[in-house]
């Protein structure tokens, strides 16, 4: 076992930007080509050597649990047909990972969702993956890059990328001291600042490695931006003690929480699918 064995997936949000598609279907089940967003997330965690998938769900999210389970009727129906292999990847995940679930019954923010997940994590460092930030990398996944850093530094790590200054108000934004190329010791973190108040244009994307110290800090973190308990605010408390790193990752992120980013990711993946099929 590595040092990071569990990944928390906050997946209770409503996905209102995708209405009406997300009226009765979890936004995490929206597909990029044919695979749901959350399955890409689980594959990424597994690529980082993580097998414990801890999912914070909410009302209307049961399709996620059903997805990571055997569907006897369907599998019986397609057994022996050319469709059978389409479920191989999902079946492999079910065999190799454990899935545990708890429910966030009020939407009180990302920080609150993490705290609700404490029961699934316990007293150990863990990863957090926001499935609507979809990342494509050439080799190691973003989480694999981050768990390797954790082995070395043993503190909280957030993934960051540069965004245009007029977009910083969509993100948690950091500033810090660059200790080595692409790796910052964070001293300031602000959730969704106005451009004029932003400490930089380095935005947090939905990949984190957190130490269990975060839970106690979250319990003592007052609601912040939008009246929600913000993970960024809790991390700021640890950053002021020098305990947070931010890393630029190798790869490309798509904001699949927006229709535009989702369509971009779909197009890129579709072209890759066509390309790899034509090579076969
Ligand atoms: C959350 C975090 C924010 C981070 C973002 C990445 O915001 O609160 O700090 O930059 O995820 O996607 P949300 O997109 O849930 O509003």
CSV table of N, CA, C and O and ligand atoms in Angstrom, one decimal, residues 110 130 133 170-172 191-192 204-206 208 230 232 253, ligand 1:
chain,number,residue,atom,x,y,z
A,110,UNK,N,-18.2,23.0,-0.3
A,110,UNK,CA,-17.2,21.9,-0.5
A,110,UNK,C,-16.5,21.5,0.8
A,110,UNK,O,-16.3,20.3,1.0
A,130,UNK,N,-12.5,16.3,-7.8
A,130,UNK,CA,-13.8,16.9,-8.2
A,130,UNK,C,-14.0,16.4,-9.7
A,130,UNK,O,-13.3,16.9,-10.6
A,133,UNK,N,-13.8,18.5,-13.0
A,133,UNK,CA,-12.6,18.9,-13.6
A,133,UNK,C,-12.0,17.7,-14.2
A,133,UNK,O,-11.4,16.8,-13.5
A,170,UNK,N,-13.9,32.5,-10.5
A,170,UNK,CA,-14.6,31.2,-10.5
A,170,UNK,C,-13.8,30.2,-9.6
A,170,UNK,O,-14.3,29.0,-9.5
A,171,UNK,N,-12.7,30.6,-9.1
A,171,UNK,CA,-11.8,29.6,-8.5
A,171,UNK,C,-11.3,30.0,-7.1
A,171,UNK,O,-11.3,31.2,-6.7
A,172,UNK,N,-10.7,29.0,-6.4
A,172,UNK,CA,-9.8,29.3,-5.3
A,172,UNK,C,-8.5,29.7,-5.9
A,172,UNK,O,-8.0,29.1,-6.9
A,191,UNK,N,-10.9,32.2,-1.8
A,191,UNK,CA,-11.9,31.6,-2.6
A,191,UNK,C,-12.6,32.6,-3.4
A,191,UNK,O,-13.2,33.6,-2.9
A,192,UNK,N,-12.6,32.4,-4.7
A,192,UNK,CA,-13.4,33.2,-5.7
A,192,UNK,C,-13.2,34.7,-5.5
A,192,UNK,O,-14.2,35.4,-5.3
A,204,UNK,N,-6.8,27.1,-8.2
A,204,UNK,CA,-6.9,25.7,-7.8
A,204,UNK,C,-7.8,24.9,-8.7
A,204,UNK,O,-8.9,25.4,-9.0
A,205,UNK,N,-7.4,23.8,-9.1
A,205,UNK,CA,-8.3,22.9,-9.8
A,205,UNK,C,-8.7,21.7,-8.9
A,205,UNK,O,-8.1,21.5,-7.9
A,206,UNK,N,-9.6,20.9,-9.4
A,206,UNK,CA,-10.2,20.0,-8.4
A,206,UNK,C,-9.5,18.7,-8.1
A,206,UNK,O,-10.0,17.6,-8.2
A,208,UNK,N,-6.8,17.5,-4.9
A,208,UNK,CA,-6.1,17.8,-3.6
A,208,UNK,C,-5.6,16.6,-3.0
A,208,UNK,O,-6.1,15.5,-3.1
A,230,UNK,N,-15.9,26.8,3.1
A,230,UNK,CA,-15.0,26.6,1.9
A,230,UNK,C,-13.7,25.9,2.3
A,230,UNK,O,-13.1,26.2,3.3
A,232,UNK,N,-11.1,26.0,0.7
A,232,UNK,CA,-10.0,27.0,0.5
A,232,UNK,C,-9.7,27.7,1.8
A,232,UNK,O,-8.5,27.9,2.2
A,253,UNK,N,-6.6,20.5,-18.4
A,253,UNK,CA,-7.8,20.4,-17.6
A,253,UNK,C,-9.0,20.9,-18.4
A,253,UNK,O,-8.8,21.9,-19.2
B,1,LIG,C1,-14.3,24.4,-6.1
B,1,LIG,C2,-13.4,25.1,-5.1
B,1,LIG,C3,-12.5,26.1,-5.8
B,1,LIG,C4,-11.7,25.4,-6.9
B,1,LIG,C5,-12.7,24.7,-7.8
B,1,LIG,C6,-12.0,23.9,-8.9
B,1,LIG,O1,-15.2,25.4,-6.6
B,1,LIG,O2,-14.2,25.7,-4.0
B,1,LIG,O3,-11.6,26.6,-4.8
B,1,LIG,O4,-11.0,26.3,-7.6
B,1,LIG,O5,-13.6,23.8,-7.1
B,1,LIG,O6,-12.9,23.4,-9.8
B,1,LIG,P1,-16.6,25.1,-7.4
B,1,LIG,O7,-16.2,24.8,-8.8
B,1,LIG,O8,-17.1,23.8,-6.7
B,1,LIG,O9,-17.5,26.3,-7.2
